[in-house]
XYZ file of C-alpha atoms in Angstrom:
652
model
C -148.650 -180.129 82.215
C -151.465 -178.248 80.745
C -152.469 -176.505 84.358
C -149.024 -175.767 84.134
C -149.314 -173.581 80.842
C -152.275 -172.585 81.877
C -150.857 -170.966 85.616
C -147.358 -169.561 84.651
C -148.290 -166.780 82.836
C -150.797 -166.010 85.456
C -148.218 -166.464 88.085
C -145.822 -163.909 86.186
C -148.828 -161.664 85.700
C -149.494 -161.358 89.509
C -145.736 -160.837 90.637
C -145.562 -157.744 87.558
C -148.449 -156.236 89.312
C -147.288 -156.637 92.694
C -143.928 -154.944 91.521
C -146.060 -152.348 89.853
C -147.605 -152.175 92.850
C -144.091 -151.822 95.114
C -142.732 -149.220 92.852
C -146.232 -146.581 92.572
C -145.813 -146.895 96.264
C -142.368 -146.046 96.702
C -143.010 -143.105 93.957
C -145.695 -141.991 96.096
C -143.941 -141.911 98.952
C -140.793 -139.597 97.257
C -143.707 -137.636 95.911
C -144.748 -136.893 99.674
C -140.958 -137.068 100.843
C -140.090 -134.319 98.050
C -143.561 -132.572 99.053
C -142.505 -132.181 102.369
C -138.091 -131.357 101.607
C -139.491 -128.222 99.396
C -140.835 -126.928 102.326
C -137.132 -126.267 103.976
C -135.128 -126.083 100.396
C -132.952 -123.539 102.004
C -131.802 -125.520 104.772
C -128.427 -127.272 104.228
C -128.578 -129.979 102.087
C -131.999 -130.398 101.256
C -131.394 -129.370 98.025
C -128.810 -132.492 97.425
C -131.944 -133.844 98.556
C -134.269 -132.463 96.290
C -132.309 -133.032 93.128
C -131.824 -137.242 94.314
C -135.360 -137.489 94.855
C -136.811 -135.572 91.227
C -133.893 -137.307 89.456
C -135.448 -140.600 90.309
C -138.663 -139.830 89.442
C -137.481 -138.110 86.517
C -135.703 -141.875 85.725
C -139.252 -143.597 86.294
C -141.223 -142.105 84.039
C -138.589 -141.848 81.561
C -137.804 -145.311 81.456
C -139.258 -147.109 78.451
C -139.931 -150.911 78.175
C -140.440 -153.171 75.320
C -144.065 -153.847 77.145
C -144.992 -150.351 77.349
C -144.666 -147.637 74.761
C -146.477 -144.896 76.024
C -143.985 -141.643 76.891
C -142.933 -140.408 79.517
C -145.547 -137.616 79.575
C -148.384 -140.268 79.326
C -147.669 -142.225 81.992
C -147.086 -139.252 83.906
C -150.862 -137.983 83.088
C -152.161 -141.812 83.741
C -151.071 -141.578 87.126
C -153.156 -140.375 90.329
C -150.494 -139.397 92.664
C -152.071 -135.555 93.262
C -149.976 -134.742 89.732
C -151.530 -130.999 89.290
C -150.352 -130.105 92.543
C -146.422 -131.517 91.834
C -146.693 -129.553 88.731
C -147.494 -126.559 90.595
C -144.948 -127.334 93.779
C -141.992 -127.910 90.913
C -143.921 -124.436 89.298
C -142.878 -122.567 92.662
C -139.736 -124.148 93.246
C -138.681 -123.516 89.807
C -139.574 -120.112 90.839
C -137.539 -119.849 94.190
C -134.745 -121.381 92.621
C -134.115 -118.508 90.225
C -134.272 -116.451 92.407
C -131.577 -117.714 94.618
C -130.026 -118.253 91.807
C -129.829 -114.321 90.741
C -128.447 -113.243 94.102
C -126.082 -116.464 94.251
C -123.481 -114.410 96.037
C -125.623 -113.769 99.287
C -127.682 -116.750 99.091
C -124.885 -119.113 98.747
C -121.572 -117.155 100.396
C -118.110 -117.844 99.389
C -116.966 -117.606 103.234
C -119.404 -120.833 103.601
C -118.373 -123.916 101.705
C -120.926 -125.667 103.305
C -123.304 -123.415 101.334
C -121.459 -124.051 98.200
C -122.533 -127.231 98.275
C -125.698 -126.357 97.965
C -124.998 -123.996 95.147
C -124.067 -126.864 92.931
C -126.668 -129.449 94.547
C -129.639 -126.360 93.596
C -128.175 -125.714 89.843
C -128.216 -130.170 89.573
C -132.094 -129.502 90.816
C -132.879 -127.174 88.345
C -131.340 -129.092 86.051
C -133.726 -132.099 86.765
C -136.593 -129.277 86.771
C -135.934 -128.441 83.391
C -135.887 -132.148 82.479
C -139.238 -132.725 83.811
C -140.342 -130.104 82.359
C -139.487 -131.685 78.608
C -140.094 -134.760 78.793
C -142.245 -135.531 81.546
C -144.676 -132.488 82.313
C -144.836 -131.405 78.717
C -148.515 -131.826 77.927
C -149.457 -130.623 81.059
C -147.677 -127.448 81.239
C -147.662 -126.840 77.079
C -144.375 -125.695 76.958
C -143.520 -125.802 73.196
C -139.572 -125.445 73.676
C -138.807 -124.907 77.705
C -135.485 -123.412 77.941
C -132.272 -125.660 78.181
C -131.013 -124.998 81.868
C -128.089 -123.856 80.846
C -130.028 -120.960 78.872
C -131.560 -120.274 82.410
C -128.650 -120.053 84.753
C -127.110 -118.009 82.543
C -129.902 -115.652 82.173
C -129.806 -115.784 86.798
C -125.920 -115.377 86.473
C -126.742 -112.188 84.137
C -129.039 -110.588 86.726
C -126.695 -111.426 89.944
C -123.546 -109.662 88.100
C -125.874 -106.715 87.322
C -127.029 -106.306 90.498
C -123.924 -106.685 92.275
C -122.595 -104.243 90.512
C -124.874 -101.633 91.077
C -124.896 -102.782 94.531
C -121.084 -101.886 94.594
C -121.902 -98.513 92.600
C -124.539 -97.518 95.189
C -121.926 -98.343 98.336
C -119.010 -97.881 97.679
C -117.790 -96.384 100.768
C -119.313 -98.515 103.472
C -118.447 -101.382 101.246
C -115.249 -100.518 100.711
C -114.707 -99.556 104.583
C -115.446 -103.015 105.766
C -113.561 -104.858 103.003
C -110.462 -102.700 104.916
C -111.743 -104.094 108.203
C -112.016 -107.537 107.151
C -108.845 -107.323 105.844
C -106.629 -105.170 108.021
C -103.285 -107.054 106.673
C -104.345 -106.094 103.095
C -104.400 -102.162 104.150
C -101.496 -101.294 102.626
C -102.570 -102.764 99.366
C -105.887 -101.270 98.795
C -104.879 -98.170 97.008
C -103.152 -98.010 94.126
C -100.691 -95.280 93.461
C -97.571 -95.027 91.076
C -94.539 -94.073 92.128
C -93.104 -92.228 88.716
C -96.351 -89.749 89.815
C -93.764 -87.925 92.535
C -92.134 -86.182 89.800
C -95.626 -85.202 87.992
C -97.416 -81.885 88.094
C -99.529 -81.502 91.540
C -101.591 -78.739 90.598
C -104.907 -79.412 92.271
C -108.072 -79.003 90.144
C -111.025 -79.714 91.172
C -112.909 -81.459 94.016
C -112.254 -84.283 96.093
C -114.962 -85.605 97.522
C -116.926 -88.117 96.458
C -119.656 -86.234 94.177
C -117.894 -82.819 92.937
C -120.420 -81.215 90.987
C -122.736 -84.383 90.591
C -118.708 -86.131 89.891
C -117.736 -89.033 91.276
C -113.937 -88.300 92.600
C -111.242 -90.332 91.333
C -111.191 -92.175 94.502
C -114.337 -93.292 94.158
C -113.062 -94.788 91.122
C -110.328 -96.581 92.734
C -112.520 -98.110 95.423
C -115.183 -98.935 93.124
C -112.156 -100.835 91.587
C -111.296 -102.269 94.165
C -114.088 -103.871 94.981
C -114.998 -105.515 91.416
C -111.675 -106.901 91.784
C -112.342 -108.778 94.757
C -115.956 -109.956 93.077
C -113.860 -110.997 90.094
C -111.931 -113.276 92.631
C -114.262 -114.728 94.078
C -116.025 -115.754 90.709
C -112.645 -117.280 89.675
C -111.796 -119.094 93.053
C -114.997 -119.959 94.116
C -118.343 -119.701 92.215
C -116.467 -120.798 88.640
C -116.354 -124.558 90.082
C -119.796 -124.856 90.709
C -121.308 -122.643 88.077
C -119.124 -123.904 85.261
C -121.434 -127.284 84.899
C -122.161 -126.197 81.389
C -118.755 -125.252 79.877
C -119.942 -124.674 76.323
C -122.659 -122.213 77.260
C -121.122 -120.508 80.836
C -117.420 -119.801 81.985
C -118.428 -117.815 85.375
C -114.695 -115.999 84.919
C -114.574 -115.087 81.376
C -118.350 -113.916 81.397
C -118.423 -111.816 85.110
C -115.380 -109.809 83.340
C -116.670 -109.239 80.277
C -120.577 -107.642 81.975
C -118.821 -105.819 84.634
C -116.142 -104.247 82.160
C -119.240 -103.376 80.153
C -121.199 -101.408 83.183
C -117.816 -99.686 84.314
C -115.736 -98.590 80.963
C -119.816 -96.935 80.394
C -119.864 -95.902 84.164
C -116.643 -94.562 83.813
C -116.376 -92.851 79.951
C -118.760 -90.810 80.797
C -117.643 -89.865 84.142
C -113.867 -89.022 83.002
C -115.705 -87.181 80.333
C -117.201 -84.699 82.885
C -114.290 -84.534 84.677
C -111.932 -83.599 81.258
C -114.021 -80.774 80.430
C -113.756 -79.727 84.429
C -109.994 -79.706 84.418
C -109.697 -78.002 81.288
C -112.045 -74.970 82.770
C -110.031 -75.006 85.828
C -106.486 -75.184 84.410
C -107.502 -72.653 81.452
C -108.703 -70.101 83.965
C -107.094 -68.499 87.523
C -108.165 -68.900 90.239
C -109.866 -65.639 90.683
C -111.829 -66.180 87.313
C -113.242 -69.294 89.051
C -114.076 -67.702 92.127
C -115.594 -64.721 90.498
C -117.581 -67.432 88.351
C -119.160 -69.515 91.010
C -119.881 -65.795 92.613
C -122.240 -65.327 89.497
C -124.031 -68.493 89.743
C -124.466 -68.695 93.621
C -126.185 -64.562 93.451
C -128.253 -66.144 90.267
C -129.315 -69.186 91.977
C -130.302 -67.043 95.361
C -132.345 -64.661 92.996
C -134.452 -67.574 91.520
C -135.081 -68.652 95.644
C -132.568 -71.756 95.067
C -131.861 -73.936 98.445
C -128.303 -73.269 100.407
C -127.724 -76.995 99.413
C -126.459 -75.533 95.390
C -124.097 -73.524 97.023
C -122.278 -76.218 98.879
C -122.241 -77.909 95.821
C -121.044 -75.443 93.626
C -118.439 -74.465 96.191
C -117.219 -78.514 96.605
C -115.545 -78.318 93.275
C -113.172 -75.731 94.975
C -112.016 -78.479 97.261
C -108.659 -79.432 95.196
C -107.534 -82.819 94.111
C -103.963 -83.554 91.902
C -103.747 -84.174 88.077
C -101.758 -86.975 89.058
C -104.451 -88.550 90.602
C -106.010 -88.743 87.399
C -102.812 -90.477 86.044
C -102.788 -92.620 89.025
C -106.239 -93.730 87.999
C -105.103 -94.418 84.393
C -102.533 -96.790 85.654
C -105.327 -98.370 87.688
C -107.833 -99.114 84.985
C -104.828 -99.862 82.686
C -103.608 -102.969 85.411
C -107.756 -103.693 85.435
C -107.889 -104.408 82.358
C -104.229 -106.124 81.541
C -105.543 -108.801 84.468
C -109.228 -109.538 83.839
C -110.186 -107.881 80.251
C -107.265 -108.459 78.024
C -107.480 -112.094 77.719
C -110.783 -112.235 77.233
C -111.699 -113.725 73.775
C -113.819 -110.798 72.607
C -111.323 -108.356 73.805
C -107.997 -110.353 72.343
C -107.451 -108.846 69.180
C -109.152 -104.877 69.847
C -108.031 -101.827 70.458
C -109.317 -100.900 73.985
C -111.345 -97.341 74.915
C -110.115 -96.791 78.064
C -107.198 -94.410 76.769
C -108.713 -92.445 75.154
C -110.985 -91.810 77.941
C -107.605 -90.036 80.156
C -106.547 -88.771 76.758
C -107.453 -85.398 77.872
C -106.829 -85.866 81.312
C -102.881 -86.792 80.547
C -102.654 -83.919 78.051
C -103.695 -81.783 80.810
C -100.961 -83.592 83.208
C -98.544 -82.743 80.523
C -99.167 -79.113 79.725
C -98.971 -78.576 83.375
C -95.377 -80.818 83.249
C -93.819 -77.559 81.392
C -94.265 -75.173 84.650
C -93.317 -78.070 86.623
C -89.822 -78.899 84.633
C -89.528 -75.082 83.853
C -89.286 -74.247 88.220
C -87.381 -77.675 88.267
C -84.630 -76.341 85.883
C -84.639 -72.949 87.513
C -83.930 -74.456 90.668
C -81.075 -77.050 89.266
C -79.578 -74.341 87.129
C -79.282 -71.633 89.718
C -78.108 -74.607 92.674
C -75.570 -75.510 89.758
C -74.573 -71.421 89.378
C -73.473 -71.458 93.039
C -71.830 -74.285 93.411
C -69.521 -72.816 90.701
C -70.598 -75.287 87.492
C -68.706 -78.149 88.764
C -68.466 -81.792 86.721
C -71.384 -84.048 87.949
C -68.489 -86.576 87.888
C -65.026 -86.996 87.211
C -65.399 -88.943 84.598
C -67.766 -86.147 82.211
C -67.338 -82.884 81.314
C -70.537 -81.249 82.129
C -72.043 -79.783 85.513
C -75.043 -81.436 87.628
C -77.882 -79.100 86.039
C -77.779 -81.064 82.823
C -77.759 -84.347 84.784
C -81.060 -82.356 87.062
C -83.134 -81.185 83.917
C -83.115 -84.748 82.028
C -83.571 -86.480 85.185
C -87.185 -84.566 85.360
C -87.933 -84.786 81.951
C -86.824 -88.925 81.739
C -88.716 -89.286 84.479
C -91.857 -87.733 82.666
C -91.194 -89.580 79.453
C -91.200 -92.932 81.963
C -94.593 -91.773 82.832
C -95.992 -91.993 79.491
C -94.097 -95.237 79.014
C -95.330 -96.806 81.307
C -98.540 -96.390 80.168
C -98.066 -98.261 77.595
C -100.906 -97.004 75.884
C -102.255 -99.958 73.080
C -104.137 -96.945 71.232
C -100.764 -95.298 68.728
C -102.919 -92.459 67.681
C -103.347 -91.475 71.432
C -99.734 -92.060 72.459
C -98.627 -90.095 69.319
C -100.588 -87.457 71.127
C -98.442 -87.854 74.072
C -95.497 -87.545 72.614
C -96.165 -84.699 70.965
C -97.094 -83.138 73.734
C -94.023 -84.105 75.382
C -91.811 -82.980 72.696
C -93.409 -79.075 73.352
C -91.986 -79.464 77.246
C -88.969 -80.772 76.058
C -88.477 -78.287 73.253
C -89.606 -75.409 75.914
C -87.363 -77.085 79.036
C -84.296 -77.026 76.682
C -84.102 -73.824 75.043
C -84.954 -71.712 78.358
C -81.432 -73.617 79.490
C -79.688 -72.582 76.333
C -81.332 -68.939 76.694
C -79.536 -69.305 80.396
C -76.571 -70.071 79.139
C -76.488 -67.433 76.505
C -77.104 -64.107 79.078
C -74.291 -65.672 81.573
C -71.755 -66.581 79.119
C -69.937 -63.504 79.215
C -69.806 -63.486 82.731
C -67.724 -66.445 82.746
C -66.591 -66.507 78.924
C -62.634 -64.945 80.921
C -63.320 -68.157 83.169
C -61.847 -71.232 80.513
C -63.540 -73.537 82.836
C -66.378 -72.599 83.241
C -66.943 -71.353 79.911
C -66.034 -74.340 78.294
C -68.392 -75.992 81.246
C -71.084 -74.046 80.024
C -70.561 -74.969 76.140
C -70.323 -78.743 77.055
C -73.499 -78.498 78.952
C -75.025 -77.504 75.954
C -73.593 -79.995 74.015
C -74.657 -82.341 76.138
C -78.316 -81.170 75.983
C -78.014 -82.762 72.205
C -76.762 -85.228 73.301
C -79.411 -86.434 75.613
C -82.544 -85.362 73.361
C -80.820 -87.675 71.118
C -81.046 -90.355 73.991
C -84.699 -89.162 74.405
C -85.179 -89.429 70.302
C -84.270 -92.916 69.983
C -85.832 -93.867 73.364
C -89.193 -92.464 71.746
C -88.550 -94.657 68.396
C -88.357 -92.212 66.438
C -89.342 -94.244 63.295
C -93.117 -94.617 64.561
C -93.473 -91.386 65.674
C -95.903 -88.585 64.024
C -94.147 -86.609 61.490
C -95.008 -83.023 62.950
C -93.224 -84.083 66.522
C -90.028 -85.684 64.407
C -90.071 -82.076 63.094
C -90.065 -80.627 66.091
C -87.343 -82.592 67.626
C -85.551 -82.614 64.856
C -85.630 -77.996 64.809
C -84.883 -78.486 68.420
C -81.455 -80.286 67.465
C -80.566 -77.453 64.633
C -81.496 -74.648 67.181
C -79.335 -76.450 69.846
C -76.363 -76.467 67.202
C -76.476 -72.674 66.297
C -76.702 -72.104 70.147
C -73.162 -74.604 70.233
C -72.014 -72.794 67.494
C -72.583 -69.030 68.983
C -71.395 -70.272 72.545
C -67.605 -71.454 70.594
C -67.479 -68.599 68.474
C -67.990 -65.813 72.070
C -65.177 -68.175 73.543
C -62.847 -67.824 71.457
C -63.241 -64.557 70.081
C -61.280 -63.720 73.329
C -58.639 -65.554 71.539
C -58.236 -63.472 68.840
C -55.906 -60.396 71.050
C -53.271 -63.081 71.523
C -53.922 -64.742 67.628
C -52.938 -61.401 66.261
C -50.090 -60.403 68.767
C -48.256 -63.559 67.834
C -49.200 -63.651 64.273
C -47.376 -59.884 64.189
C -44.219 -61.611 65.859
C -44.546 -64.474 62.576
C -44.282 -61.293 60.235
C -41.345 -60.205 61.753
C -39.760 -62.707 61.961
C -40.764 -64.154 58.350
C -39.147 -60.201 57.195
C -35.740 -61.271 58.411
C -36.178 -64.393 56.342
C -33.758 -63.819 53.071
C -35.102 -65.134 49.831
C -33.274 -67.937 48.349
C -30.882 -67.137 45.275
C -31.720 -70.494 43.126
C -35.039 -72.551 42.382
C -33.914 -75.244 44.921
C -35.545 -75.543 48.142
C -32.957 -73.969 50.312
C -31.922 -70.804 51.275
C -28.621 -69.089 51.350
C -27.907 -70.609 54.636
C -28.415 -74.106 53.948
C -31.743 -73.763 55.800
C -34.823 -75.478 53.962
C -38.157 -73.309 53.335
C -40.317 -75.773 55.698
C -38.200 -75.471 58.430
C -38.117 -71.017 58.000
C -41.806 -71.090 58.185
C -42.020 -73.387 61.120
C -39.713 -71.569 62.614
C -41.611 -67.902 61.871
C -44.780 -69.769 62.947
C -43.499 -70.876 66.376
C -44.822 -67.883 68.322
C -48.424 -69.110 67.095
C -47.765 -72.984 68.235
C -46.440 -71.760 71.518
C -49.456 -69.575 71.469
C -51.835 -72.419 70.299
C -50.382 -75.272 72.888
C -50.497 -72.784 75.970
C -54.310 -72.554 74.807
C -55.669 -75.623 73.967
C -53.625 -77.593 76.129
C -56.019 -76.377 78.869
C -58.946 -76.604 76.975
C -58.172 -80.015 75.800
C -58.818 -80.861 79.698
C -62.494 -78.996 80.296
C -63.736 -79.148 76.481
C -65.912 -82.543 74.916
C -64.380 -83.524 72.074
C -66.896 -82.465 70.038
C -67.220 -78.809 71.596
C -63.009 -78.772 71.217
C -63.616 -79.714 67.042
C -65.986 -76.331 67.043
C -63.508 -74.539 68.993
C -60.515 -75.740 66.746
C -62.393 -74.543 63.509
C -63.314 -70.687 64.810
C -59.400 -70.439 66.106
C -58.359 -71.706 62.433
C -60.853 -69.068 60.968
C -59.411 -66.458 63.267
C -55.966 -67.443 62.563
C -56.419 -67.129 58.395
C -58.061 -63.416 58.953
C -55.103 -62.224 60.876
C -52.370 -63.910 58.856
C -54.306 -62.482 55.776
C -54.725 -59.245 57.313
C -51.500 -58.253 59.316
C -48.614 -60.113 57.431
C -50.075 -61.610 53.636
C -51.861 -57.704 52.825
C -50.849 -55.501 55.583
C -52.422 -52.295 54.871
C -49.911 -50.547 53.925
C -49.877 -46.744 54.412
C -45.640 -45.284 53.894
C -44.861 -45.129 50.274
C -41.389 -46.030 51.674
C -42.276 -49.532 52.403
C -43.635 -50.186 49.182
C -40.718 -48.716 47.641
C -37.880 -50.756 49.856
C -40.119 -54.044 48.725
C -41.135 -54.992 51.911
C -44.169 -56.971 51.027
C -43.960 -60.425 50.963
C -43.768 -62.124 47.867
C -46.502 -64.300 46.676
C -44.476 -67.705 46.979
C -43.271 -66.451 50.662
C -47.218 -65.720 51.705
C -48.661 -69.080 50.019
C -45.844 -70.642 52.163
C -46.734 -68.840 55.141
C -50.222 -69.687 54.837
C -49.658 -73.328 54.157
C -47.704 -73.520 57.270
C -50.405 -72.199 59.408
C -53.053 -74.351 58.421
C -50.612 -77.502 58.747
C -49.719 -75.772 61.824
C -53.817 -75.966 63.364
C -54.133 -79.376 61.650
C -50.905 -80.616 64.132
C -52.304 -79.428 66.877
C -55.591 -79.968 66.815
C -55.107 -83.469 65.742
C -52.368 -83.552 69.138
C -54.975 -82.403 71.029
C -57.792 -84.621 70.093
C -56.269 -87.686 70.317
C -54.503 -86.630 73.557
C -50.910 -86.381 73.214
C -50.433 -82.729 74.058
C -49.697 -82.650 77.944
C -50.905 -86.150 77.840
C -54.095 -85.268 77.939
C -56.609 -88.512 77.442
């Protein structure tokens, strides 16, 4: 029993140093296996590999026993398994790793899942790397605080999104060529254009190809788009899966965004910059000021001995490309950043740049929008002329050039709409700046109106045509006014819209009074029959209400005034069926006005010139004119009130 004691704990001694034994030699032999894997790390799976075999010994000398309290660093040192050359073969893996890892996209290719693999089996090696590095290499390397790996594939995720994007910056072209190849059913889809841009300005301004001046042309732009958008993808789709191991430190999606947004709203601020001051020189000067200027420079440049190559330069910004290219590049960058920038955390709750980086740009598209609408209402106007001002419809009143002229300018104001610009201070710029085309646009139609209005003024429908039209120019910009809200709107541009309305109204108001000043031949022909026939009217011999034949006063002056109401149905009756309410109202109140001045003039106060007359008392008595009078403005009141409501001729 005593041997016994005596040879157990000798017994379990032996088998814990033949274990001991077992396991140093199956660590040595993953130290040579990993030895000899580093040597082909980029072949397919050896990385899976690589990360197994470190994590294990990683888990050896980590593991701590009740027995044994050294660390994981001292038993590390205490060993003799070659440990300053491991250090230095995990030194240049570490190395080679982070390198891959900077250029992820063409070490590890989307097209090859096979390869994504790898990705993720490389970033659980480094992650293994960094763990030796704390807690079992520490003394021998004397890293105070090695970085956490997440720090350091976020720093390699930094440098691969940098240099792909310069990459893309640098080749655009070829890049963008063989993305089209690759991709042939995608072809139609590459470039972005809207389609409210057919009724923009197309004057050309400066240079289309790809550097204009040391420029890059707004296809460039759109290309260099383009691409990023496809790198964002495949970040999203792809890479994000692998990458996003550490979620509280890297999202792949959120952060590729947010450093490629940074490196093109920079890229491209300063580029539309150029390009602003550009199109201002070339749409504030002719064309023969330009030429004449890049004369100058070229005779100045060949004085000072300057190579041909400045004069091909200078004379590429004469190669012309549309303002509305410029606009089709704000919608562009405005999609851009909708999809990928918007709902970005940092970006959530801010104002972005990008508009008032085309700020310029769109004014420019504007101001060139008045030459545009100003040919476009030419045309439509003088199309309308021929065709005789006929209804765009049978169910309105006014001709088609109305319906032509807001049609461009709607279609302009959809433009800026659409834009939906996030900055107010720079759409209040807009509008303003549409308000000065529609201001400009509407008062050369009413100026049109104006010089052929008495050309048709003898034509009742087509001068009441005319007057409705211009009506109905009020009425629109009305339609435009609310569309634009007119609440939030600057106060200088609800100024201006609100002028334009007044200035529309006098031009109503001078249109009804030329119509029916033809009027006023017939107004005092018939209001001379009234006087006659009021003179054969015998005054009554009591204070009742009758005269001496039985016949009431009301009924004598609606009887004297029937010559006028004949008059007055003959007349409005027709207009009733070409005039807008409205215009009709106007017309109603200058016939009344011309009505009173005659009545006044030829039968209340005739000027009387034969003594005889005033002698036989043929004046009318105060009581007979007051009558007279009253009966003529009940008689307009009747019939305009027929009229508008539409119960003379049944007119609806």
């Amino acid at each position: 029993m005593a041997s016994y004691r005596i040879l157990f704990p000798l017994l379990l001694s032996s088998s814990s140093i033949v274990l001991s034994l077992c396991l140093l030699k199956t660590k040595a032999k993953e130290y040579r296996h990993f030895a000899c894997l580093t040597a082909k790390y980029n072949c397919p799976g050896v990385p899976a590999q690589l990360s197994v075999l470190l994590a294990n010994i990683n888990a050896f000398y980590a593991h701590t026993t009740s027995s044994n309290s050294q660390t994981a660093s001292e038993r590390f040192s205490a060993s003799n398994f070659g440990r300053e050359k491991f250090i230095k073969l995990l030194d240049n893996l570490y190395i080679a790793i982070r390198i891959d890892l900077s250029k992820y996209r063409t070490v590890f290719p989307a097209s090859q899942p096979e390869r994504l693999i790898d990705l993720k089996s490389t970033v659980d090696l480094l992650t293994s790397i960094t763990f030796f590095r704390l807690k079992v290499g520490l003394s021998v390397q004397e890293l105070s605080s090695p970085p956490r790996t997440g720090q350091i594939l976020r720093e390699c995720i930094e440098a691969c999104i940098h240099a792909t994007y310069q990459c893309l910056c640098e080749n655009v072209h070829d890049l963008y060529g063989k993305s089209l190849q690759a991709t042939n059913t995608e072809s139609g889809n590459t470039e972005f254009a809207s389609d409210n841009m057919n009724s923009g300005a197309g004057q050309s301004l400066i240079g289309e190809s790809d550097q204009m001046d040391g420029m890059r042309s707004p296809t460039y732009w759109h290309r260099l788009i383009t691409l990023v958008v496809s790198v964002l993808e495949d970040d999203r789709k792809h890479y994000a899966p692998v990458l996003n191991q550490f979620p509280h430190e890297i999202n792949l999606g959120d952060m590729s965004a947010e450093m490629i947004w940074k490196c093109l709203s920079d890229d491209l601020a300063n580029g539309l910059a150029q390009h602003t001051i550009t199109a201002k020189y070339y749409f504030n000067n002719t064309e023969e000021d330009i030429l004449d200027s890049l004369s100058k420079v070229n005779k100045l440049r060949d004085s000072s001995k300057s190579t041909g190559q400045n004069k091909v330069v200078l004379k590429s910004g004469m190669n012309k490309i549309k303002s509305s290219d410029y606009m089709n590049l704000c919608f562009r960058v405005k999609w851009f950043y909708n999809t990928y920038i918007a709902t970005l955390a940092r970006f959530k709750n801010s104002i972005p740049d990008y508009p008032r980086w085309f700020e310029g740009l769109v004014l420019i598209w504007l101001a060139e929008n008045d030459e545009v609408s100003a040919n476009y209402l030419r045309n439509a106007y003088d199309r309308d002329k021929q065709d005789g001002f006929q209804c765009s419809s049978e169910h309105v009143l006014y001709s088609n050039s109305v319906v032509d002229v807001f049609t461009q300018l709607n279609q302009c104001f959809d433009v800026i709409r659409k834009l939906e610009c996030p900055d107010k201070q720079v759409e209040g710029q807009f509008f303003h700046r549409f308000s000065l085309t529609v201001e400009k646009v509407l008062l050369a139609y009413a100026d049109r109106v104006l010089a052929d209005f008495s050309t048709y003024k003898t034509d009742q429908r087509v001068a009441c045509i005319l007057v409705n039209n211009t009506q109905q120019l009020r009425v629109q910009l009305e339609k435009v006014y609310e569309n634009m809200a007119r609440e939030s709107l600057e106060s200088n541009t609800r100024d201006r819209l609100s002028a334009l309305q007044g200035r529309l109204n006098e031009v109503v108001d001078k249109l009804a009074i030329q119509l029916t000043d033809q009027f006023e031949a017939g107004v005092r022909s018939h209001a001379r029959e009234c006087g006659k026939l009021l003179q054969k009217c015998r005054p009554s011999n009591g204070s009742d209400n009758t005269t001496g034949r039985g016949v009431s006063k009301e009924d004598e002056a609606n009887e004297c005034l029937q010559p006028l109401m004949d008059h007055f149905e003959s007349i409005l009756s027709i207009l009733a069926n070409v005039c807008d309410k409205t215009v009709l109202k106007r017309i109603l109140k200058q016939l009344w006005r011309i009505t009173m001045c005659n009545l006044e003039k030829l039968v209340v106060l005739p000027a009387v010139t034969d003594q005889k007359q005033l002698a036989t008392g043929l004046l009318l008595s105060s009581n007979t004119s007051a009558k007279l009078i009253g009966g003529a403005q009940s008689l307009l009141s009747h019939v305009g009130s027929q009229v508008v409501q539409g119960k003379i001729l049944s007119v609806s």
